[in-house]
PDB file of C-alpha atoms in Angstrom:
ATOM      1  CA  UNK V   1      30.669   4.768  -1.897  1.00  0.00           C
ATOM      2  CA  UNK V   2      33.570   2.276  -2.445  1.00  0.00           C
ATOM      3  CA  UNK V   3      33.778  -0.001  -5.482  1.00  0.00           C
ATOM      4  CA  UNK V   4      32.659  -3.151  -3.531  1.00  0.00           C
ATOM      5  CA  UNK V   5      29.505  -1.501  -2.358  1.00  0.00           C
ATOM      6  CA  UNK V   6      28.916  -0.044  -5.803  1.00  0.00           C
ATOM      7  CA  UNK V   7      29.097  -3.382  -7.574  1.00  0.00           C
ATOM      8  CA  UNK V   8      27.164  -5.138  -4.863  1.00  0.00           C
ATOM      9  CA  UNK V   9      24.261  -2.584  -5.092  1.00  0.00           C
ATOM     10  CA  UNK V  10      24.263  -2.637  -8.917  1.00  0.00           C
ATOM     11  CA  UNK V  11      24.103  -6.414  -8.877  1.00  0.00           C
ATOM     12  CA  UNK V  12      21.131  -6.280  -6.454  1.00  0.00           C
ATOM     13  CA  UNK V  13      19.371  -3.866  -8.761  1.00  0.00           C
ATOM     14  CA  UNK V  14      20.079  -5.993 -11.942  1.00  0.00           C
ATOM     15  CA  UNK V  15      19.134  -9.357 -10.260  1.00  0.00           C
ATOM     16  CA  UNK V  16      16.060  -8.152  -8.424  1.00  0.00           C
ATOM     17  CA  UNK V  17      14.457  -5.615 -10.834  1.00  0.00           C
ATOM     18  CA  UNK V  18      12.844  -8.428 -12.913  1.00  0.00           C
ATOM     19  CA  UNK V  19      12.482 -11.162 -10.257  1.00  0.00           C
ATOM     20  CA  UNK V  20       9.304 -11.120  -8.081  1.00  0.00           C
ATOM     21  CA  UNK V  21      11.282 -10.174  -4.853  1.00  0.00           C
ATOM     22  CA  UNK V  22      11.423  -6.374  -4.915  1.00  0.00           C
ATOM     23  CA  UNK V  23      14.462  -4.409  -6.117  1.00  0.00           C
ATOM     24  CA  UNK V  24      13.489  -1.178  -4.189  1.00  0.00           C
ATOM     25  CA  UNK V  25      13.300  -3.140  -0.983  1.00  0.00           C
ATOM     26  CA  UNK V  26      16.691  -4.793  -1.554  1.00  0.00           C
ATOM     27  CA  UNK V  27      18.315  -1.400  -2.308  1.00  0.00           C
ATOM     28  CA  UNK V  28      17.028   0.082   0.949  1.00  0.00           C
ATOM     29  CA  UNK V  29      18.208  -2.824   3.060  1.00  0.00           C
ATOM     30  CA  UNK V  30      22.028  -2.336   2.965  1.00  0.00           C
ATOM     31  CA  UNK V  31      21.770   1.156   4.334  1.00  0.00           C
ATOM     32  CA  UNK V  32      19.141   0.137   6.933  1.00  0.00           C
ATOM     33  CA  UNK V  33      20.662  -3.184   8.076  1.00  0.00           C
ATOM     34  CA  UNK V  34      24.372  -2.903   7.310  1.00  0.00           C
ATOM     35  CA  UNK V  35      24.765   0.753   8.000  1.00  0.00           C
ATOM     36  CA  UNK V  36      25.886   1.601   4.475  1.00  0.00           C
ATOM     37  CA  UNK V  37      25.454   5.197   3.364  1.00  0.00           C
ATOM     38  CA  UNK V  38      22.530   5.844   1.041  1.00  0.00           C
ATOM     39  CA  UNK V  39      23.645   5.227  -2.518  1.00  0.00           C
ATOM     40  CA  UNK V  40      22.283   8.571  -3.650  1.00  0.00           C
ATOM     41  CA  UNK V  41      20.020   9.753  -6.448  1.00  0.00           C
ATOM     42  CA  UNK V  42      22.581   9.635  -9.224  1.00  0.00           C
ATOM     43  CA  UNK V  43      23.476   6.064  -8.551  1.00  0.00           C
ATOM     44  CA  UNK V  44      19.745   5.065  -8.257  1.00  0.00           C
ATOM     45  CA  UNK V  45      19.221   6.605 -11.699  1.00  0.00           C
ATOM     46  CA  UNK V  46      22.268   4.831 -13.091  1.00  0.00           C
ATOM     47  CA  UNK V  47      21.188   1.370 -12.088  1.00  0.00           C
ATOM     48  CA  UNK V  48      17.719   1.928 -13.382  1.00  0.00           C
ATOM     49  CA  UNK V  49      19.243   2.972 -16.697  1.00  0.00           C
ATOM     50  CA  UNK V  50      21.086  -0.291 -16.714  1.00  0.00           C
ATOM     51  CA  UNK V  51      18.035  -2.256 -16.060  1.00  0.00           C
ATOM     52  CA  UNK V  52      16.155  -0.356 -18.829  1.00  0.00           C
ATOM     53  CA  UNK V  53      18.934  -1.066 -21.312  1.00  0.00           C
ATOM     54  CA  UNK V  54      18.759  -4.812 -20.370  1.00  0.00           C
ATOM     55  CA  UNK V  55      15.077  -5.191 -20.914  1.00  0.00           C
ATOM     56  CA  UNK V  56      15.181  -3.110 -24.130  1.00  0.00           C
ATOM     57  CA  UNK V  57      18.083  -5.148 -25.507  1.00  0.00           C
ATOM     58  CA  UNK V  58      16.514  -8.484 -24.548  1.00  0.00           C
ATOM     59  CA  UNK V  59      13.110  -7.675 -26.021  1.00  0.00           C
ATOM     60  CA  UNK V  60      14.411  -5.412 -28.863  1.00  0.00           C
ATOM     61  CA  UNK V  61      12.575  -7.305 -31.600  1.00  0.00           C
ATOM     62  CA  UNK V  62       9.292  -7.326 -29.737  1.00  0.00           C
ATOM     63  CA  UNK V  63       9.664  -3.659 -28.803  1.00  0.00           C
ATOM     64  CA  UNK V  64      10.353  -2.611 -32.382  1.00  0.00           C
ATOM     65  CA  UNK V  65       7.407  -4.654 -33.620  1.00  0.00           C
ATOM     66  CA  UNK V  66       5.101  -3.275 -30.925  1.00  0.00           C
ATOM     67  CA  UNK V  67       6.278   0.301 -31.602  1.00  0.00           C
ATOM     68  CA  UNK V  68       5.727  -0.017 -35.317  1.00  0.00           C
ATOM     69  CA  UNK V  69       2.286  -1.589 -34.786  1.00  0.00           C
ATOM     70  CA  UNK V  70       1.247   1.098 -32.319  1.00  0.00           C
ATOM     71  CA  UNK V  71       2.158   3.882 -34.875  1.00  0.00           C
ATOM     72  CA  UNK V  72       0.395   2.016 -37.600  1.00  0.00           C
ATOM     73  CA  UNK V  73      -2.709   1.678 -35.329  1.00  0.00           C
ATOM     74  CA  UNK V  74      -2.910   5.454 -35.174  1.00  0.00           C
ATOM     75  CA  UNK V  75      -3.614   5.351 -38.837  1.00  0.00           C
ATOM     76  CA  UNK V  76      -6.373   2.768 -38.387  1.00  0.00           C
ATOM     77  CA  UNK V  77      -4.427  -0.372 -39.034  1.00  0.00           C
ATOM     78  CA  UNK V  78      -5.095  -2.882 -36.183  1.00  0.00           C
ATOM     79  CA  UNK V  79      -3.128  -6.010 -35.456  1.00  0.00           C
ATOM     80  CA  UNK V  80      -2.278  -8.309 -32.519  1.00  0.00           C
ATOM     81  CA  UNK V  81       0.900  -6.338 -31.945  1.00  0.00           C
ATOM     82  CA  UNK V  82      -0.882  -2.961 -31.924  1.00  0.00           C
ATOM     83  CA  UNK V  83      -3.432  -4.408 -29.445  1.00  0.00           C
ATOM     84  CA  UNK V  84      -0.679  -5.514 -27.076  1.00  0.00           C
ATOM     85  CA  UNK V  85       1.163  -2.148 -27.478  1.00  0.00           C
ATOM     86  CA  UNK V  86      -2.055  -0.362 -26.427  1.00  0.00           C
ATOM     87  CA  UNK V  87      -2.330  -2.621 -23.460  1.00  0.00           C
ATOM     88  CA  UNK V  88       1.093  -1.777 -22.301  1.00  0.00           C
ATOM     89  CA  UNK V  89       0.379   1.932 -22.720  1.00  0.00           C
ATOM     90  CA  UNK V  90      -2.987   1.863 -20.918  1.00  0.00           C
ATOM     91  CA  UNK V  91      -1.786  -0.460 -18.157  1.00  0.00           C
ATOM     92  CA  UNK V  92       1.123   1.916 -17.405  1.00  0.00           C
ATOM     93  CA  UNK V  93      -1.180   4.853 -16.560  1.00  0.00           C
ATOM     94  CA  UNK V  94      -2.474   3.765 -13.109  1.00  0.00           C
ATOM     95  CA  UNK V  95       1.029   3.414 -11.718  1.00  0.00           C
ATOM     96  CA  UNK V  96       2.090   6.710 -13.330  1.00  0.00           C
ATOM     97  CA  UNK V  97      -0.749   8.586 -11.692  1.00  0.00           C
ATOM     98  CA  UNK V  98      -0.159   6.878  -8.309  1.00  0.00           C
ATOM     99  CA  UNK V  99       3.452   7.766  -8.506  1.00  0.00           C
ATOM    100  CA  UNK V 100       2.655  11.491  -9.012  1.00  0.00           C
ATOM    101  CA  UNK V 101       0.061  11.528  -6.278  1.00  0.00           C
ATOM    102  CA  UNK V 102       1.656   9.336  -3.544  1.00  0.00           C
ATOM    103  CA  UNK V 103       5.383   9.522  -4.260  1.00  0.00           C
ATOM    104  CA  UNK V 104       6.230  12.068  -1.523  1.00  0.00           C
ATOM    105  CA  UNK V 105       4.043  10.338   1.073  1.00  0.00           C
ATOM    106  CA  UNK V 106       5.615   6.983   0.379  1.00  0.00           C
ATOM    107  CA  UNK V 107       9.176   8.331   0.458  1.00  0.00           C
ATOM    108  CA  UNK V 108       8.501  10.039   3.776  1.00  0.00           C
ATOM    109  CA  UNK V 109       6.529   7.322   5.596  1.00  0.00           C
ATOM    110  CA  UNK V 110       6.917   3.828   3.970  1.00  0.00           C
ATOM    111  CA  UNK V 111      10.693   3.380   3.373  1.00  0.00           C
ATOM    112  CA  UNK V 112      11.456   1.310   6.476  1.00  0.00           C
ATOM    113  CA  UNK V 113      12.566  -2.217   7.216  1.00  0.00           C
ATOM    114  CA  UNK V 114       9.238  -2.933   9.012  1.00  0.00           C
ATOM    115  CA  UNK V 115       7.234  -2.008   5.844  1.00  0.00           C
ATOM    116  CA  UNK V 116       9.562  -4.081   3.657  1.00  0.00           C
ATOM    117  CA  UNK V 117       9.259  -7.006   5.913  1.00  0.00           C
ATOM    118  CA  UNK V 118       5.465  -6.900   6.040  1.00  0.00           C
ATOM    119  CA  UNK V 119       5.109  -6.413   2.233  1.00  0.00           C
ATOM    120  CA  UNK V 120       7.695  -9.077   1.487  1.00  0.00           C
ATOM    121  CA  UNK V 121       5.696 -11.587   3.366  1.00  0.00           C
ATOM    122  CA  UNK V 122       2.131 -10.593   2.440  1.00  0.00           C
ATOM    123  CA  UNK V 123       2.799 -10.286  -1.301  1.00  0.00           C
ATOM    124  CA  UNK V 124       4.901 -13.403  -1.268  1.00  0.00           C
ATOM    125  CA  UNK V 125       1.866 -15.340   0.122  1.00  0.00           C
ATOM    126  CA  UNK V 126      -0.240 -13.841  -2.651  1.00  0.00           C
ATOM    127  CA  UNK V 127       2.216 -14.801  -5.372  1.00  0.00           C
ATOM    128  CA  UNK V 128       2.210 -18.356  -4.059  1.00  0.00           C
ATOM    129  CA  UNK V 129      -1.586 -18.398  -4.082  1.00  0.00           C
ATOM    130  CA  UNK V 130      -1.854 -17.002  -7.601  1.00  0.00           C
ATOM    131  CA  UNK V 131       0.650 -19.483  -8.941  1.00  0.00           C
ATOM    132  CA  UNK V 132      -1.156 -22.432  -7.258  1.00  0.00           C
ATOM    133  CA  UNK V 133      -4.704 -21.556  -8.217  1.00  0.00           C
ATOM    134  CA  UNK V 134      -4.384 -19.660 -11.432  1.00  0.00           C
ATOM    135  CA  UNK V 135      -5.641 -21.545 -14.516  1.00  0.00           C
ATOM    136  CA  UNK V 136      -2.612 -20.574 -16.651  1.00  0.00           C
ATOM    137  CA  UNK V 137      -4.652 -20.962 -19.902  1.00  0.00           C
ATOM    138  CA  UNK V 138      -4.438 -17.515 -21.418  1.00  0.00           C
ATOM    139  CA  UNK V 139      -1.608 -16.568 -23.722  1.00  0.00           C
ATOM    140  CA  UNK V 140      -0.339 -13.058 -24.280  1.00  0.00           C
ATOM    141  CA  UNK V 141      -2.193 -12.865 -27.568  1.00  0.00           C
ATOM    142  CA  UNK V 142      -5.443 -13.858 -25.791  1.00  0.00           C
ATOM    143  CA  UNK V 143      -5.165 -11.239 -23.052  1.00  0.00           C
ATOM    144  CA  UNK V 144      -8.148  -8.937 -22.834  1.00  0.00           C
ATOM    145  CA  UNK V 145      -8.152  -5.272 -22.051  1.00  0.00           C
ATOM    146  CA  UNK V 146      -9.846  -5.886 -18.809  1.00  0.00           C
ATOM    147  CA  UNK V 147      -7.018  -8.190 -17.721  1.00  0.00           C
ATOM    148  CA  UNK V 148      -4.328  -5.750 -18.864  1.00  0.00           C
ATOM    149  CA  UNK V 149      -5.974  -2.855 -16.905  1.00  0.00           C
ATOM    150  CA  UNK V 150      -6.283  -4.898 -13.702  1.00  0.00           C
ATOM    151  CA  UNK V 151      -2.557  -5.845 -13.925  1.00  0.00           C
ATOM    152  CA  UNK V 152      -1.776  -2.219 -14.493  1.00  0.00           C
ATOM    153  CA  UNK V 153      -3.718  -1.107 -11.452  1.00  0.00           C
ATOM    154  CA  UNK V 154      -2.002  -3.721  -9.260  1.00  0.00           C
ATOM    155  CA  UNK V 155       1.333  -2.450 -10.604  1.00  0.00           C
ATOM    156  CA  UNK V 156       0.648   0.845  -8.745  1.00  0.00           C
ATOM    157  CA  UNK V 157       1.076  -1.088  -5.439  1.00  0.00           C
ATOM    158  CA  UNK V 158       4.738  -1.623  -6.281  1.00  0.00           C
ATOM    159  CA  UNK V 159       5.288   2.027  -5.153  1.00  0.00           C
ATOM    160  CA  UNK V 160       5.258   0.569  -1.654  1.00  0.00           C
ATOM    161  CA  UNK V 161       8.807  -0.778  -0.910  1.00  0.00           C
ATOM    162  CA  UNK V 162       9.054  -4.507  -0.688  1.00  0.00           C
ATOM    163  CA  UNK V 163       5.961  -5.122  -2.859  1.00  0.00           C
ATOM    164  CA  UNK V 164       7.923  -5.877  -6.111  1.00  0.00           C
ATOM    165  CA  UNK V 165       6.721  -4.446  -9.432  1.00  0.00           C
ATOM    166  CA  UNK V 166       7.413  -7.653 -11.296  1.00  0.00           C
ATOM    167  CA  UNK V 167       5.984  -9.688  -8.443  1.00  0.00           C
ATOM    168  CA  UNK V 168       2.663  -7.904  -8.140  1.00  0.00           C
ATOM    169  CA  UNK V 169       2.085  -7.765 -11.922  1.00  0.00           C
ATOM    170  CA  UNK V 170       2.904 -11.480 -12.294  1.00  0.00           C
ATOM    171  CA  UNK V 171       0.663 -12.223  -9.289  1.00  0.00           C
ATOM    172  CA  UNK V 172      -2.246 -10.348 -10.844  1.00  0.00           C
ATOM    173  CA  UNK V 173      -1.682 -11.869 -14.326  1.00  0.00           C
ATOM    174  CA  UNK V 174      -1.506 -15.383 -12.913  1.00  0.00           C
ATOM    175  CA  UNK V 175      -4.616 -14.957 -10.771  1.00  0.00           C
ATOM    176  CA  UNK V 176      -6.371 -13.735 -13.915  1.00  0.00           C
ATOM    177  CA  UNK V 177      -5.562 -16.997 -15.681  1.00  0.00           C
ATOM    178  CA  UNK V 178      -2.480 -16.039 -17.803  1.00  0.00           C
ATOM    179  CA  UNK V 179       0.251 -18.587 -18.496  1.00  0.00           C
ATOM    180  CA  UNK V 180       3.478 -18.126 -16.608  1.00  0.00           C
ATOM    181  CA  UNK V 181       5.387 -17.084 -19.730  1.00  0.00           C
ATOM    182  CA  UNK V 182       2.701 -14.611 -20.689  1.00  0.00           C
ATOM    183  CA  UNK V 183       2.571 -13.166 -17.207  1.00  0.00           C
ATOM    184  CA  UNK V 184       6.344 -12.687 -17.142  1.00  0.00           C
ATOM    185  CA  UNK V 185       6.614 -11.266 -20.597  1.00  0.00           C
ATOM    186  CA  UNK V 186       3.778  -8.777 -20.022  1.00  0.00           C
ATOM    187  CA  UNK V 187       5.356  -7.797 -16.686  1.00  0.00           C
ATOM    188  CA  UNK V 188       8.708  -7.170 -18.493  1.00  0.00           C
ATOM    189  CA  UNK V 189       7.130  -5.134 -21.223  1.00  0.00           C
ATOM    190  CA  UNK V 190       5.294  -3.098 -18.682  1.00  0.00           C
ATOM    191  CA  UNK V 191       8.554  -2.279 -16.945  1.00  0.00           C
ATOM    192  CA  UNK V 192       9.894  -0.397 -19.964  1.00  0.00           C
ATOM    193  CA  UNK V 193       7.664   2.756 -19.796  1.00  0.00           C
ATOM    194  CA  UNK V 194       7.588   2.721 -16.085  1.00  0.00           C
ATOM    195  CA  UNK V 195      11.357   2.480 -15.547  1.00  0.00           C
ATOM    196  CA  UNK V 196      11.948   5.067 -18.290  1.00  0.00           C
ATOM    197  CA  UNK V 197       9.427   7.567 -16.808  1.00  0.00           C
ATOM    198  CA  UNK V 198      10.591   6.959 -13.210  1.00  0.00           C
ATOM    199  CA  UNK V 199      14.344   7.260 -14.182  1.00  0.00           C
ATOM    200  CA  UNK V 200      13.627  10.437 -16.213  1.00  0.00           C
ATOM    201  CA  UNK V 201      11.757  11.938 -13.236  1.00  0.00           C
ATOM    202  CA  UNK V 202      14.638  11.229 -10.899  1.00  0.00           C
ATOM    203  CA  UNK V 203      17.147  12.497 -13.448  1.00  0.00           C
ATOM    204  CA  UNK V 204      15.552  15.869 -13.350  1.00  0.00           C
ATOM    205  CA  UNK V 205      16.760  16.081  -9.777  1.00  0.00           C
ATOM    206  CA  UNK V 206      20.377  15.828 -11.085  1.00  0.00           C
ATOM    207  CA  UNK V 207      20.206  18.991 -13.110  1.00  0.00           C
ATOM    208  CA  UNK V 208      22.981  21.183 -11.884  1.00  0.00           C
ATOM    209  CA  UNK V 209      24.496  18.551  -9.596  1.00  0.00           C
ATOM    210  CA  UNK V 210      28.259  19.056  -9.384  1.00  0.00           C
ATOM    211  CA  UNK V 211      29.475  16.087  -7.407  1.00  0.00           C
ATOM    212  CA  UNK V 212      28.649  13.360  -9.900  1.00  0.00           C
ATOM    213  CA  UNK V 213      31.392  10.699 -10.341  1.00  0.00           C
ATOM    214  CA  UNK V 214      30.778   9.486 -13.768  1.00  0.00           C
ATOM    215  CA  UNK V 215      33.101   6.486 -13.581  1.00  0.00           C
ATOM    216  CA  UNK V 216      31.023   5.069 -10.739  1.00  0.00           C
ATOM    217  CA  UNK V 217      27.734   5.735 -12.613  1.00  0.00           C
ATOM    218  CA  UNK V 218      29.053   4.004 -15.759  1.00  0.00           C
ATOM    219  CA  UNK V 219      30.169   1.029 -13.765  1.00  0.00           C
ATOM    220  CA  UNK V 220      26.828   0.803 -12.129  1.00  0.00           C
ATOM    221  CA  UNK V 221      24.995   0.992 -15.393  1.00  0.00           C
ATOM    222  CA  UNK V 222      27.188  -1.768 -16.850  1.00  0.00           C
ATOM    223  CA  UNK V 223      26.857  -4.147 -13.850  1.00  0.00           C
ATOM    224  CA  UNK V 224      23.062  -3.641 -13.610  1.00  0.00           C
ATOM    225  CA  UNK V 225      22.592  -4.122 -17.323  1.00  0.00           C
ATOM    226  CA  UNK V 226      24.560  -7.350 -17.595  1.00  0.00           C
ATOM    227  CA  UNK V 227      23.050  -8.863 -14.469  1.00  0.00           C
ATOM    228  CA  UNK V 228      19.506  -7.872 -15.399  1.00  0.00           C
ATOM    229  CA  UNK V 229      19.831  -9.308 -18.948  1.00  0.00           C
ATOM    230  CA  UNK V 230      21.151 -12.575 -17.522  1.00  0.00           C
ATOM    231  CA  UNK V 231      18.316 -12.560 -15.007  1.00  0.00           C
ATOM    232  CA  UNK V 232      15.661 -12.156 -17.619  1.00  0.00           C
ATOM    233  CA  UNK V 233      17.077 -14.874 -19.796  1.00  0.00           C
ATOM    234  CA  UNK V 234      17.259 -17.495 -16.955  1.00  0.00           C
ATOM    235  CA  UNK V 235      13.871 -16.490 -15.555  1.00  0.00           C
ATOM    236  CA  UNK V 236      12.120 -17.065 -18.816  1.00  0.00           C
ATOM    237  CA  UNK V 237      14.078 -20.274 -19.422  1.00  0.00           C
ATOM    238  CA  UNK V 238      13.233 -21.768 -16.005  1.00  0.00           C
ATOM    239  CA  UNK V 239       9.888 -20.332 -15.050  1.00  0.00           C
ATOM    240  CA  UNK V 240       7.679 -23.121 -16.493  1.00  0.00           C
ATOM    241  CA  UNK V 241       9.767 -25.699 -14.743  1.00  0.00           C
ATOM    242  CA  UNK V 242      10.311 -24.151 -11.357  1.00  0.00           C
ATOM    243  CA  UNK V 243       7.229 -22.016 -11.014  1.00  0.00           C
ATOM    244  CA  UNK V 244       6.976 -19.140  -8.490  1.00  0.00           C
ATOM    245  CA  UNK V 245       7.463 -21.122  -5.315  1.00  0.00           C
ATOM    246  CA  UNK V 246      11.266 -20.662  -4.950  1.00  0.00           C
ATOM    247  CA  UNK V 247      10.625 -16.899  -4.961  1.00  0.00           C
ATOM    248  CA  UNK V 248       7.726 -17.283  -2.516  1.00  0.00           C
ATOM    249  CA  UNK V 249       9.895 -19.240  -0.058  1.00  0.00           C
ATOM    250  CA  UNK V 250      12.645 -16.632  -0.426  1.00  0.00           C
ATOM    251  CA  UNK V 251      10.287 -13.840   0.410  1.00  0.00           C
ATOM    252  CA  UNK V 252       8.895 -15.588   3.420  1.00  0.00           C
ATOM    253  CA  UNK V 253      12.395 -16.315   4.742  1.00  0.00           C
ATOM    254  CA  UNK V 254      13.628 -12.793   4.053  1.00  0.00           C
ATOM    255  CA  UNK V 255      10.600 -11.294   5.690  1.00  0.00           C
ATOM    256  CA  UNK V 256      11.042 -13.459   8.737  1.00  0.00           C
ATOM    257  CA  UNK V 257      14.675 -12.544   9.049  1.00  0.00           C
ATOM    258  CA  UNK V 258      13.873  -8.877   8.832  1.00  0.00           C
ATOM    259  CA  UNK V 259      11.327  -9.125  11.586  1.00  0.00           C
ATOM    260  CA  UNK V 260      13.802 -10.951  13.761  1.00  0.00           C
ATOM    261  CA  UNK V 261      16.341  -8.193  13.113  1.00  0.00           C
ATOM    262  CA  UNK V 262      13.815  -5.616  14.246  1.00  0.00           C
ATOM    263  CA  UNK V 263      12.456  -7.483  17.282  1.00  0.00           C
TER     264      UNK V 263
END
């Protein structure tokens, strides 16, 4: 992979991981549409490491507070932070189980441009519906366990390319009445254990690999981390003003273009 492709793909990962437009779908498209060679497992792990570093860095104070509160809760000390920490843990379980059960089937049967086009459109429409009809009255502190678990179950659908992990979790949270900021922040916090576990699982496949070009991987990590951090900052700064409709329109246009390319 040449340096231009490497930087481009790392930018795609960083910019789309936390936007409701599907990072996995965008990473598949260059090889399917432009004829680029697959970026490979090592590079996939690297850009996910970059995204993980970005979200951990941006939410470092919240993550430390949640981790400390979660540990304290094991000793019987409950707080708003420990409650949210447990919500993150419990809401991650459905996607983790779905990944273990359906990973091979999805990799074999659903990584295609047609699937990406359909899911891009369908879940884009659902995002617009949730943003338009959701009450947006529930803060992150007011979230219930039921709401957290429903969002977690919906997150499992993101295994299907083109769905968007951030998109489906924000869609579910908005439909359940959460504020836009609360929906986005819970989605970002949910990404931490999922990206970490997914990256770790993929990294196991690199054990014993001999053809790893570390300079390329480090560049991919850096580009993905910087672009993802910038994306998180701008998204949270603008989301209350612009809402979800710019992303809905983007998804509909992208899905239509992909269908035109196929047919």
